PDB file of C-alpha atoms and ligand atoms in Angstrom:
ATOM      1  CA  MET A   1      93.065 106.609  95.853  1.00 82.00           C
ATOM      2  CA  ASP A   2      93.522 103.346  93.974  1.00 94.00           C
ATOM      3  CA  ALA A   3      95.699 101.128  96.174  1.00 98.00           C
ATOM      4  CA  VAL A   4      95.845  97.851  98.066  1.00 98.00           C
ATOM      5  CA  VAL A   5      97.766  97.909 101.300  1.00 98.00           C
ATOM      6  CA  PHE A   6      99.337  95.252 103.480  1.00 98.00           C
ATOM      7  CA  VAL A   7      99.313  96.448 107.102  1.00 98.00           C
ATOM      8  CA  ASN A   8     101.009  94.143 109.596  1.00 98.00           C
ATOM      9  CA  GLY A   9      99.839  90.961 107.901  1.00 98.00           C
ATOM     10  CA  THR A  10      96.390  92.036 106.663  1.00 98.00           C
ATOM     11  CA  ILE A  11      95.685  93.220 103.115  1.00 98.00           C
ATOM     12  CA  ARG A  12      93.145  96.032 102.905  1.00 97.00           C
ATOM     13  CA  PRO A  13      91.730  98.517 100.392  1.00 96.00           C
ATOM     14  CA  ALA A  14      93.254 102.027 100.626  1.00 96.00           C
ATOM     15  CA  ALA A  15      90.365 103.504 102.650  1.00 95.00           C
ATOM     16  CA  ASP A  16      90.734 100.892 105.426  1.00 96.00           C
ATOM     17  CA  ALA A  17      94.529 100.920 105.585  1.00 97.00           C
ATOM     18  CA  VAL A  18      95.198 102.646 108.904  1.00 97.00           C
ATOM     19  CA  ILE A  19      97.968 102.822 111.457  1.00 97.00           C
ATOM     20  CA  SER A  20      97.995 104.103 115.051  1.00 98.00           C
ATOM     21  CA  VAL A  21      98.812 107.743 115.801  1.00 98.00           C
ATOM     22  CA  PHE A  22     101.182 106.258 118.416  1.00 98.00           C
ATOM     23  CA  ASP A  23     103.258 104.640 115.682  1.00 98.00           C
ATOM     24  CA  HIS A  24     106.723 106.173 115.913  1.00 98.00           C
ATOM     25  CA  GLY A  25     106.808 106.406 112.138  1.00 98.00           C
ATOM     26  CA  PHE A  26     104.039 109.011 112.472  1.00 97.00           C
ATOM     27  CA  LEU A  27     105.259 110.599 115.705  1.00 98.00           C
ATOM     28  CA  TYR A  28     108.965 110.847 114.891  1.00 97.00           C
ATOM     29  CA  GLY A  29     109.423 109.821 111.242  1.00 97.00           C
ATOM     30  CA  GLU A  30     111.294 106.797 112.579  1.00 98.00           C
ATOM     31  CA  GLY A  31     111.273 104.229 109.843  1.00 98.00           C
ATOM     32  CA  VAL A  32     112.719 103.150 106.519  1.00 98.00           C
ATOM     33  CA  TYR A  33     111.229 102.499 103.121  1.00 98.00           C
ATOM     34  CA  GLU A  34     111.829 101.327  99.577  1.00 98.00           C
ATOM     35  CA  THR A  35     110.058 102.345  96.390  1.00 98.00           C
ATOM     36  CA  MET A  36     110.021  99.756  93.624  1.00 98.00           C
ATOM     37  CA  ARG A  37     108.273  99.310  90.329  1.00 98.00           C
ATOM     38  CA  THR A  38     107.417  96.253  88.301  1.00 98.00           C
ATOM     39  CA  TYR A  39     108.288  95.360  84.731  1.00 98.00           C
ATOM     40  CA  GLU A  40     106.030  92.572  83.414  1.00 97.00           C
ATOM     41  CA  ARG A  41     104.495  92.549  86.934  1.00 97.00           C
ATOM     42  CA  ALA A  42     107.791  91.499  88.566  1.00 98.00           C
ATOM     43  CA  PRO A  43     109.402  93.913  91.087  1.00 98.00           C
ATOM     44  CA  PHE A  44     112.587  95.145  89.383  1.00 98.00           C
ATOM     45  CA  LEU A  45     115.892  94.541  91.221  1.00 98.00           C
ATOM     46  CA  LEU A  46     113.994  93.371  94.305  1.00 98.00           C
ATOM     47  CA  ASP A  47     117.123  91.847  95.878  1.00 98.00           C
ATOM     48  CA  ARG A  48     119.030  95.130  95.651  1.00 98.00           C
ATOM     49  CA  HIS A  49     116.102  97.055  97.156  1.00 98.00           C
ATOM     50  CA  LEU A  50     115.785  94.617 100.054  1.00 98.00           C
ATOM     51  CA  ALA A  51     119.541  94.795 100.700  1.00 98.00           C
ATOM     52  CA  ARG A  52     119.300  98.605 100.868  1.00 98.00           C
ATOM     53  CA  LEU A  53     116.263  98.377 103.177  1.00 98.00           C
ATOM     54  CA  ARG A  54     118.383  96.272 105.540  1.00 98.00           C
ATOM     55  CA  ARG A  55     121.286  98.746 105.390  1.00 98.00           C
ATOM     56  CA  SER A  56     118.950 101.690 106.061  1.00 98.00           C
ATOM     57  CA  ALA A  57     117.358  99.863 109.008  1.00 98.00           C
ATOM     58  CA  ALA A  58     120.747  98.937 110.472  1.00 98.00           C
ATOM     59  CA  LEU A  59     121.795 102.602 110.374  1.00 98.00           C
ATOM     60  CA  MET A  60     118.901 103.429 112.722  1.00 97.00           C
ATOM     61  CA  ARG A  61     119.204 100.213 114.755  1.00 97.00           C
ATOM     62  CA  LEU A  62     115.808  99.011 113.553  1.00 98.00           C
ATOM     63  CA  PRO A  63     115.469  95.217 113.440  1.00 96.00           C
ATOM     64  CA  LEU A  64     113.571  94.003 110.366  1.00 97.00           C
ATOM     65  CA  PRO A  65     111.057  91.340 111.406  1.00 94.00           C
ATOM     66  CA  PHE A  66     111.129  89.306 108.172  1.00 98.00           C
ATOM     67  CA  SER A  67     113.382  87.422 105.776  1.00 98.00           C
ATOM     68  CA  ASP A  68     113.748  88.557 102.165  1.00 98.00           C
ATOM     69  CA  GLY A  69     111.659  85.541 101.125  1.00 98.00           C
ATOM     70  CA  GLU A  70     108.860  86.468 103.547  1.00 98.00           C
ATOM     71  CA  ILE A  71     108.587  90.112 102.473  1.00 98.00           C
ATOM     72  CA  GLY A  72     108.866  89.051  98.812  1.00 98.00           C
ATOM     73  CA  GLY A  73     105.910  86.711  99.380  1.00 98.00           C
ATOM     74  CA  ASP A  74     103.935  89.495 101.107  1.00 98.00           C
ATOM     75  CA  ILE A  75     104.566  91.821  98.144  1.00 98.00           C
ATOM     76  CA  GLU A  76     103.397  89.089  95.761  1.00 98.00           C
ATOM     77  CA  ARG A  77     100.237  88.403  97.812  1.00 98.00           C
ATOM     78  CA  THR A  78      99.397  92.121  97.952  1.00 98.00           C
ATOM     79  CA  MET A  79      99.871  92.510  94.192  1.00 98.00           C
ATOM     80  CA  ALA A  80      97.810  89.362  93.570  1.00 98.00           C
ATOM     81  CA  GLU A  81      94.740  91.205  94.955  1.00 98.00           C
ATOM     82  CA  ARG A  82      94.697  93.190  91.713  1.00 97.00           C
ATOM     83  CA  PRO A  83      95.671  90.961  88.784  1.00 97.00           C
ATOM     84  CA  ASP A  84      93.757  93.411  86.557  1.00 97.00           C
ATOM     85  CA  TRP A  85      96.311  96.155  87.139  1.00 96.00           C
ATOM     86  CA  GLY A  86      99.253  96.348  84.743  1.00 95.00           C
ATOM     87  CA  GLU A  87     102.579  97.518  86.096  1.00 98.00           C
ATOM     88  CA  CYS A  88     102.606  98.403  89.792  1.00 98.00           C
ATOM     89  CA  TYR A  89     104.218 100.926  92.099  1.00 98.00           C
ATOM     90  CA  ILE A  90     105.302  99.220  95.337  1.00 98.00           C
ATOM     91  CA  ARG A  91     106.313 100.993  98.541  1.00 98.00           C
ATOM     92  CA  VAL A  92     107.532  98.928 101.497  1.00 98.00           C
ATOM     93  CA  LEU A  93     107.692 100.769 104.831  1.00 98.00           C
ATOM     94  CA  VAL A  94     108.940  99.552 108.184  1.00 98.00           C
ATOM     95  CA  THR A  95     108.594 101.797 111.214  1.00 98.00           C
ATOM     96  CA  ARG A  96     109.751 101.539 114.807  1.00 98.00           C
ATOM     97  CA  GLY A  97     106.196 100.524 115.719  1.00 98.00           C
ATOM     98  CA  VAL A  98     103.505 101.575 118.178  1.00 98.00           C
ATOM     99  CA  GLY A  99     104.413 102.696 121.690  1.00 98.00           C
ATOM    100  CA  ASP A 100     104.338 105.415 124.332  1.00 98.00           C
ATOM    101  CA  LEU A 101     105.807 108.872 123.707  1.00 98.00           C
ATOM    102  CA  SER A 102     109.469 108.142 124.248  1.00 98.00           C
ATOM    103  CA  TYR A 103     112.621 107.823 122.177  1.00 98.00           C
ATOM    104  CA  ASP A 104     113.535 104.684 124.117  1.00 98.00           C
ATOM    105  CA  PRO A 105     113.225 101.838 121.583  1.00 97.00           C
ATOM    106  CA  SER A 106     112.161  99.421 124.330  1.00 97.00           C
ATOM    107  CA  VAL A 107     108.642 101.019 124.267  1.00 98.00           C
ATOM    108  CA  THR A 108     108.191  99.851 120.655  1.00 98.00           C
ATOM    109  CA  PRO A 109     109.097  96.157 120.608  1.00 97.00           C
ATOM    110  CA  THR A 110     107.230  95.362 117.349  1.00 98.00           C
ATOM    111  CA  PRO A 111     108.018  97.184 114.089  1.00 98.00           C
ATOM    112  CA  SER A 112     105.089  98.052 111.809  1.00 98.00           C
ATOM    113  CA  VAL A 113     105.254  96.716 108.256  1.00 98.00           C
ATOM    114  CA  VAL A 114     103.274  98.306 105.431  1.00 98.00           C
ATOM    115  CA  ILE A 115     103.264  97.506 101.706  1.00 98.00           C
ATOM    116  CA  ILE A 116     101.446  99.946  99.422  1.00 98.00           C
ATOM    117  CA  VAL A 117     100.677  98.699  95.910  1.00 98.00           C
ATOM    118  CA  LYS A 118      99.238 101.104  93.329  1.00 98.00           C
ATOM    119  CA  PRO A 119      98.904 101.143  89.562  1.00 98.00           C
ATOM    120  CA  LEU A 120     102.152 102.582  88.209  1.00 98.00           C
ATOM    121  CA  VAL A 121     101.817 106.112  86.834  1.00 97.00           C
ATOM    122  CA  LEU A 122     104.793 106.914  84.645  1.00 95.00           C
ATOM    123  CA  PRO A 123     106.139 110.356  83.822  1.00 95.00           C
ATOM    124  CA  PRO A 124     104.913 111.570  80.423  1.00 95.00           C
ATOM    125  CA  GLU A 125     107.001 110.222  77.511  1.00 94.00           C
ATOM    126  CA  ARG A 126     107.960 113.814  76.635  1.00 96.00           C
ATOM    127  CA  SER A 127     110.054 114.017  79.806  1.00 97.00           C
ATOM    128  CA  PHE A 128     112.288 111.377  78.155  1.00 97.00           C
ATOM    129  CA  SER A 129     112.111 112.794  74.617  1.00 96.00           C
ATOM    130  CA  ASP A 130     112.403 116.507  75.528  1.00 98.00           C
ATOM    131  CA  GLY A 131     113.987 116.446  78.986  1.00 98.00           C
ATOM    132  CA  VAL A 132     112.848 118.096  82.233  1.00 98.00           C
ATOM    133  CA  ALA A 133     113.646 121.323  84.049  1.00 98.00           C
ATOM    134  CA  VAL A 134     115.510 121.379  87.363  1.00 98.00           C
ATOM    135  CA  ALA A 135     116.288 124.122  89.864  1.00 98.00           C
ATOM    136  CA  VAL A 136     119.331 124.301  92.131  1.00 98.00           C
ATOM    137  CA  VAL A 137     117.531 124.978  95.412  1.00 98.00           C
ATOM    138  CA  ASP A 138     118.686 126.742  98.572  1.00 98.00           C
ATOM    139  CA  VAL A 139     117.695 123.826 100.832  1.00 98.00           C
ATOM    140  CA  ARG A 140     120.889 121.846 101.465  1.00 98.00           C
ATOM    141  CA  ARG A 141     120.931 118.033 101.619  1.00 98.00           C
ATOM    142  CA  ASN A 142     121.100 116.772 105.193  1.00 98.00           C
ATOM    143  CA  HIS A 143     124.598 116.687 106.658  1.00 98.00           C
ATOM    144  CA  PRO A 144     125.683 113.018 106.904  1.00 98.00           C
ATOM    145  CA  GLN A 145     126.486 113.528 110.588  1.00 97.00           C
ATOM    146  CA  ALA A 146     122.997 114.933 111.240  1.00 97.00           C
ATOM    147  CA  LEU A 147     120.678 112.628 109.269  1.00 97.00           C
ATOM    148  CA  ASN A 148     122.714 110.428 106.973  1.00 98.00           C
ATOM    149  CA  PRO A 149     121.277 110.439 103.419  1.00 98.00           C
ATOM    150  CA  LEU A 150     122.600 106.866 103.042  1.00 98.00           C
ATOM    151  CA  MET A 151     119.512 105.931 105.081  1.00 98.00           C
ATOM    152  CA  LYS A 152     116.334 105.814 103.006  1.00 98.00           C
ATOM    153  CA  SER A 153     114.237 106.998 105.912  1.00 98.00           C
ATOM    154  CA  ASN A 154     110.577 107.965 106.201  1.00 97.00           C
ATOM    155  CA  ASN A 155     111.800 111.289 107.547  1.00 96.00           C
ATOM    156  CA  LEU A 156     111.490 113.110 104.215  1.00 98.00           C
ATOM    157  CA  LEU A 157     111.120 116.762 105.262  1.00 98.00           C
ATOM    158  CA  ASN A 158     114.506 117.696 103.763  1.00 98.00           C
ATOM    159  CA  ASN A 159     113.450 116.202 100.406  1.00 98.00           C
ATOM    160  CA  ALA A 160     109.901 117.615 100.502  1.00 98.00           C
ATOM    161  CA  LEU A 161     111.117 121.171 101.231  1.00 98.00           C
ATOM    162  CA  ALA A 162     113.642 120.966  98.390  1.00 98.00           C
ATOM    163  CA  ALA A 163     111.060 119.608  95.918  1.00 98.00           C
ATOM    164  CA  GLN A 164     108.492 122.258  96.916  1.00 98.00           C
ATOM    165  CA  ASP A 165     111.105 124.973  96.378  1.00 98.00           C
ATOM    166  CA  ALA A 166     111.743 123.593  92.863  1.00 98.00           C
ATOM    167  CA  TYR A 167     108.019 123.343  92.033  1.00 98.00           C
ATOM    168  CA  ALA A 168     107.501 126.959  93.176  1.00 98.00           C
ATOM    169  CA  ARG A 169     110.192 127.929  90.673  1.00 98.00           C
ATOM    170  CA  GLY A 170     108.469 126.050  87.836  1.00 98.00           C
ATOM    171  CA  ALA A 171     110.954 123.155  87.802  1.00 98.00           C
ATOM    172  CA  ASP A 172     110.185 119.422  87.836  1.00 98.00           C
ATOM    173  CA  GLU A 173     112.912 118.441  90.273  1.00 98.00           C
ATOM    174  CA  ALA A 174     115.321 120.055  92.739  1.00 98.00           C
ATOM    175  CA  LEU A 175     119.082 119.716  92.549  1.00 98.00           C
ATOM    176  CA  MET A 176     120.461 119.765  96.082  1.00 99.00           C
ATOM    177  CA  LEU A 177     123.942 120.772  97.181  1.00 98.00           C
ATOM    178  CA  ASN A 178     125.576 119.437 100.319  1.00 98.00           C
ATOM    179  CA  HIS A 179     126.829 121.427 103.328  1.00 98.00           C
ATOM    180  CA  ALA A 180     130.084 122.183 101.433  1.00 98.00           C
ATOM    181  CA  GLY A 181     128.266 123.515  98.351  1.00 98.00           C
ATOM    182  CA  GLU A 182     129.047 120.428  96.250  1.00 98.00           C
ATOM    183  CA  LEU A 183     126.435 118.689  94.114  1.00 99.00           C
ATOM    184  CA  ALA A 184     124.646 115.930  96.042  1.00 99.00           C
ATOM    185  CA  GLU A 185     121.436 114.675  94.370  1.00 99.00           C
ATOM    186  CA  GLY A 186     117.836 115.440  93.473  1.00 98.00           C
ATOM    187  CA  SER A 187     114.983 115.385  95.981  1.00 98.00           C
ATOM    188  CA  GLN A 188     113.882 111.997  94.583  1.00 98.00           C
ATOM    189  CA  THR A 189     116.618 111.199  92.080  1.00 98.00           C
ATOM    190  CA  ASN A 190     120.360 110.904  91.648  1.00 99.00           C
ATOM    191  CA  VAL A 191     122.140 113.155  89.192  1.00 99.00           C
ATOM    192  CA  PHE A 192     124.754 112.536  86.488  1.00 99.00           C
ATOM    193  CA  VAL A 193     126.885 114.996  84.499  1.00 98.00           C
ATOM    194  CA  VAL A 194     128.231 114.104  81.041  1.00 98.00           C
ATOM    195  CA  LYS A 195     131.371 116.032  80.078  1.00 98.00           C
ATOM    196  CA  ASP A 196     133.787 115.378  77.195  1.00 98.00           C
ATOM    197  CA  GLY A 197     132.385 111.862  76.727  1.00 98.00           C
ATOM    198  CA  GLY A 198     132.697 110.914  80.447  1.00 98.00           C
ATOM    199  CA  VAL A 199     129.729 110.004  82.651  1.00 98.00           C
ATOM    200  CA  TRP A 200     130.095 111.284  86.228  1.00 99.00           C
ATOM    201  CA  THR A 201     128.036 111.253  89.422  1.00 99.00           C
ATOM    202  CA  PRO A 202     128.828 112.567  92.922  1.00 99.00           C
ATOM    203  CA  PRO A 203     130.399 110.071  95.368  1.00 98.00           C
ATOM    204  CA  LEU A 204     128.385 108.669  98.291  1.00 98.00           C
ATOM    205  CA  SER A 205     130.672 110.674 100.594  1.00 98.00           C
ATOM    206  CA  ALA A 206     128.987 113.854  99.269  1.00 98.00           C
ATOM    207  CA  GLY A 207     125.907 112.759 101.285  1.00 98.00           C
ATOM    208  CA  LEU A 208     123.308 111.165  99.049  1.00 98.00           C
ATOM    209  CA  LEU A 209     121.121 108.123  98.662  1.00 98.00           C
ATOM    210  CA  PRO A 210     122.877 105.154  97.048  1.00 98.00           C
ATOM    211  CA  GLY A 211     120.247 104.904  94.333  1.00 98.00           C
ATOM    212  CA  ILE A 212     119.597 101.471  92.882  1.00 98.00           C
ATOM    213  CA  THR A 213     119.173 103.031  89.426  1.00 98.00           C
ATOM    214  CA  ARG A 214     122.386 105.065  89.959  1.00 98.00           C
ATOM    215  CA  GLU A 215     124.319 101.868  90.668  1.00 98.00           C
ATOM    216  CA  PHE A 216     122.718 100.093  87.690  1.00 98.00           C
ATOM    217  CA  VAL A 217     123.532 103.006  85.356  1.00 98.00           C
ATOM    218  CA  LEU A 218     127.149 103.152  86.590  1.00 98.00           C
ATOM    219  CA  GLU A 219     127.415  99.458  85.660  1.00 98.00           C
ATOM    220  CA  LEU A 220     125.817 100.027  82.225  1.00 98.00           C
ATOM    221  CA  ALA A 221     128.058 103.034  81.500  1.00 98.00           C
ATOM    222  CA  ALA A 222     131.190 101.042  82.406  1.00 98.00           C
ATOM    223  CA  GLU A 223     130.044  98.106  80.232  1.00 98.00           C
ATOM    224  CA  ALA A 224     129.464 100.503  77.339  1.00 98.00           C
ATOM    225  CA  GLY A 225     133.036 101.751  77.736  1.00 98.00           C
ATOM    226  CA  TYR A 226     132.299 105.332  78.790  1.00 98.00           C
ATOM    227  CA  PRO A 227     134.973 106.752  81.068  1.00 98.00           C
ATOM    228  CA  GLY A 228     133.635 108.158  84.323  1.00 97.00           C
ATOM    229  CA  GLY A 229     132.328 107.042  87.683  1.00 98.00           C
ATOM    230  CA  GLU A 230     132.142 108.894  90.991  1.00 98.00           C
ATOM    231  CA  ARG A 231     133.668 112.361  91.280  1.00 98.00           C
ATOM    232  CA  THR A 232     133.083 115.456  93.379  1.00 98.00           C
ATOM    233  CA  LEU A 233     130.958 117.797  91.262  1.00 98.00           C
ATOM    234  CA  THR A 234     130.111 121.447  91.788  1.00 98.00           C
ATOM    235  CA  PRO A 235     127.419 123.839  90.499  1.00 98.00           C
ATOM    236  CA  GLU A 236     130.065 124.991  87.960  1.00 98.00           C
ATOM    237  CA  ASP A 237     130.261 121.422  86.584  1.00 98.00           C
ATOM    238  CA  VAL A 238     126.475 121.520  86.188  1.00 98.00           C
ATOM    239  CA  ALA A 239     126.653 124.874  84.388  1.00 98.00           C
ATOM    240  CA  ARG A 240     129.352 123.582  81.998  1.00 98.00           C
ATOM    241  CA  ALA A 241     127.870 120.109  81.438  1.00 98.00           C
ATOM    242  CA  ASP A 242     127.491 118.747  77.913  1.00 98.00           C
ATOM    243  CA  GLU A 243     124.569 116.664  79.167  1.00 98.00           C
ATOM    244  CA  LEU A 244     122.804 116.196  82.465  1.00 98.00           C
ATOM    245  CA  PHE A 245     120.437 113.425  83.526  1.00 98.00           C
ATOM    246  CA  LEU A 246     118.539 112.131  86.551  1.00 99.00           C
ATOM    247  CA  THR A 247     118.098 108.520  87.625  1.00 99.00           C
ATOM    248  CA  GLY A 248     115.412 106.950  89.782  1.00 98.00           C
ATOM    249  CA  THR A 249     113.152 103.937  90.016  1.00 98.00           C
ATOM    250  CA  THR A 250     110.143 105.452  88.267  1.00 96.00           C
ATOM    251  CA  ARG A 251     112.102 107.900  86.104  1.00 97.00           C
ATOM    252  CA  GLU A 252     114.677 105.477  84.701  1.00 98.00           C
ATOM    253  CA  ILE A 253     117.159 107.837  82.978  1.00 98.00           C
ATOM    254  CA  THR A 254     115.546 111.248  82.517  1.00 98.00           C
ATOM    255  CA  PRO A 255     117.401 113.903  80.496  1.00 98.00           C
ATOM    256  CA  VAL A 256     117.602 117.405  81.984  1.00 98.00           C
ATOM    257  CA  ALA A 257     116.934 120.143  79.417  1.00 98.00           C
ATOM    258  CA  ARG A 258     117.168 123.250  81.644  1.00 98.00           C
ATOM    259  CA  VAL A 259     118.818 124.240  84.913  1.00 98.00           C
ATOM    260  CA  ASP A 260     117.345 127.344  86.568  1.00 98.00           C
ATOM    261  CA  GLY A 261     115.823 128.291  83.204  1.00 98.00           C
ATOM    262  CA  THR A 262     119.127 128.019  81.290  1.00 98.00           C
ATOM    263  CA  PRO A 263     119.384 125.290  78.613  1.00 98.00           C
ATOM    264  CA  VAL A 264     121.887 122.493  79.210  1.00 98.00           C
ATOM    265  CA  ALA A 265     124.148 122.771  76.121  1.00 97.00           C
ATOM    266  CA  SER A 266     121.702 122.708  73.147  1.00 95.00           C
ATOM    267  CA  GLY A 267     118.707 122.256  75.457  1.00 97.00           C
ATOM    268  CA  ARG A 268     117.940 118.889  73.854  1.00 97.00           C
ATOM    269  CA  PRO A 269     118.536 115.461  75.462  1.00 98.00           C
ATOM    270  CA  GLY A 270     122.149 114.460  74.822  1.00 97.00           C
ATOM    271  CA  ARG A 271     123.451 111.603  72.688  1.00 98.00           C
ATOM    272  CA  ILE A 272     125.082 109.703  75.560  1.00 98.00           C
ATOM    273  CA  THR A 273     122.034 110.136  77.805  1.00 98.00           C
ATOM    274  CA  LEU A 274     119.751 108.689  75.138  1.00 98.00           C
ATOM    275  CA  ALA A 275     122.179 105.849  74.379  1.00 98.00           C
ATOM    276  CA  LEU A 276     122.249 104.943  78.091  1.00 98.00           C
ATOM    277  CA  LEU A 277     118.435 105.093  78.279  1.00 98.00           C
ATOM    278  CA  GLU A 278     118.237 102.687  75.344  1.00 98.00           C
ATOM    279  CA  ARG A 279     120.730 100.332  77.006  1.00 98.00           C
ATOM    280  CA  PHE A 280     118.804 100.601  80.274  1.00 98.00           C
ATOM    281  CA  ARG A 281     115.526  99.624  78.628  1.00 98.00           C
ATOM    282  CA  ALA A 282     117.171  96.775  76.703  1.00 98.00           C
ATOM    283  CA  ARG A 283     118.639  95.370  79.950  1.00 98.00           C
ATOM    284  CA  VAL A 284     115.255  95.689  81.664  1.00 97.00           C
ATOM    285  CA  ARG A 285     113.727  93.560  78.883  1.00 96.00           C
ATOM    286  CA  GLU A 286     116.444  90.932  79.408  1.00 96.00           C
ATOM    287  CA  LEU A 287     115.867  90.793  83.168  1.00 95.00           C
ATOM    288  CA  ALA A 288     112.057  90.962  83.201  1.00 92.00           C
ATOM    289  CA  PRO A 289     109.866  87.869  82.781  1.00 92.00           C
ATOM    290  CA  GLU A 290     108.427  87.078  79.336  1.00 88.00           C
ATOM    291  CA  PRO A 291     105.581  89.490  78.448  1.00 81.00           C
ATOM    292  CA  ARG A 292     102.114  88.128  79.327  1.00 66.00           C
ATOM    293  CA  VAL A 293      99.890  87.409  76.335  1.00 61.00           C
TER     294      VAL A 293
HETATM  295  N1  LIG B   1     113.177 107.979  95.468  1.00 89.43           N
HETATM  296  N2  LIG B   1     117.734 110.100  95.861  1.00 89.43           N
HETATM  297  C1  LIG B   1     116.674 110.231  96.669  1.00 89.43           C
HETATM  298  C2  LIG B   1     116.715 111.246  97.747  1.00 89.43           C
HETATM  299  C3  LIG B   1     115.553 109.396  96.482  1.00 89.43           C
HETATM  300  O1  LIG B   1     114.492 109.501  97.299  1.00 89.43           O
HETATM  301  C4  LIG B   1     115.568 108.437  95.431  1.00 89.43           C
HETATM  302  C5  LIG B   1     114.414 107.497  95.197  1.00 89.43           C
HETATM  303  C6  LIG B   1     116.696 108.352  94.600  1.00 89.43           C
HETATM  304  C7  LIG B   1     116.789 107.334  93.488  1.00 89.43           C
HETATM  305  O2  LIG B   1     116.946 106.041  94.019  1.00 89.43           O
HETATM  306  P1  LIG B   1     116.458 104.733  93.255  1.00 89.43           P
HETATM  307  O3  LIG B   1     117.193 104.694  91.975  1.00 89.43           O
HETATM  308  O4  LIG B   1     116.836 103.643  94.161  1.00 89.43           O
HETATM  309  O5  LIG B   1     114.970 104.857  93.031  1.00 89.43           O
HETATM  310  C8  LIG B   1     117.766 109.188  94.866  1.00 89.43           C
HETATM  311  C9  LIG B   1     112.080 107.062  95.414  1.00 89.43           C
HETATM  312  C10 LIG B   1     111.676 106.723  94.023  1.00 89.43           C
HETATM  313  C11 LIG B   1     110.976 107.579  96.292  1.00 89.43           C
HETATM  314  O6  LIG B   1     111.263 108.385  97.165  1.00 89.43           O
HETATM  315  O7  LIG B   1     109.848 107.118  96.168  1.00 89.43           O
END
């Protein structure tokens, strides 16, 4: 595996990046994380990701042992180990830390901090030009009163089971419903429905991750003058959609061509989806540093 990893202050190659089996991230999945990517080697929307990391940590009463400036500097130092890499994938993880087998947080006074930096592997360009296939899976998104999806936690079994169900059915991504049978989100993405010129996505109250790309796309869609916003959506809305797309850090805006084997409208990426993708990429170019020569 090609990666450099910051583990509690020390930067190591992937093979030497280890953490104790008594870390409560390993034992109990107690921790939070962020996935970011760079454009022109600068982490995109870093401030928004760090704000969400803090909100996730607060929801599990996990104190973060760094300022935004400090963790930003640690990310930069880790990336600087490999100036030869182009764009990078960055995953920041903070766990409850190492301690005895107990749920009492007093046994783990020091959180563990890990930053994984890898060369960015993008989805094939045809997933943008042709769209991807999704499956509406049986695994329901966690109930907000059980394990709140607002928290971007390291406890990803719900997401992994949903994704594996989709892969077994030949799809690229799962669409997950909530406990009430309403549309929630993908296993690693948020979902949007385009209908009669409006651009809609389920509300946070449906139980889903407040995606950074979701928020960014809602802003772009409003700027472009499309009606829409947050609305409760059902599997029927998915079946009747004019267009459907996914959003996520590494997938930007990805058109959906098929749901459970059935084409979405014509089965080709929709006009509004592609217009939003173009706007997204134009805004990225405005926000990213000047290209290196
Ligand atoms: N996944 N919903 C879920 C459940 C996710 O895990 C993610 C992100 C998203 C999209 O959020 P954002 O736009 O902030 O990337 C929605 C990341 C990429 C991951 O798990 O690595």
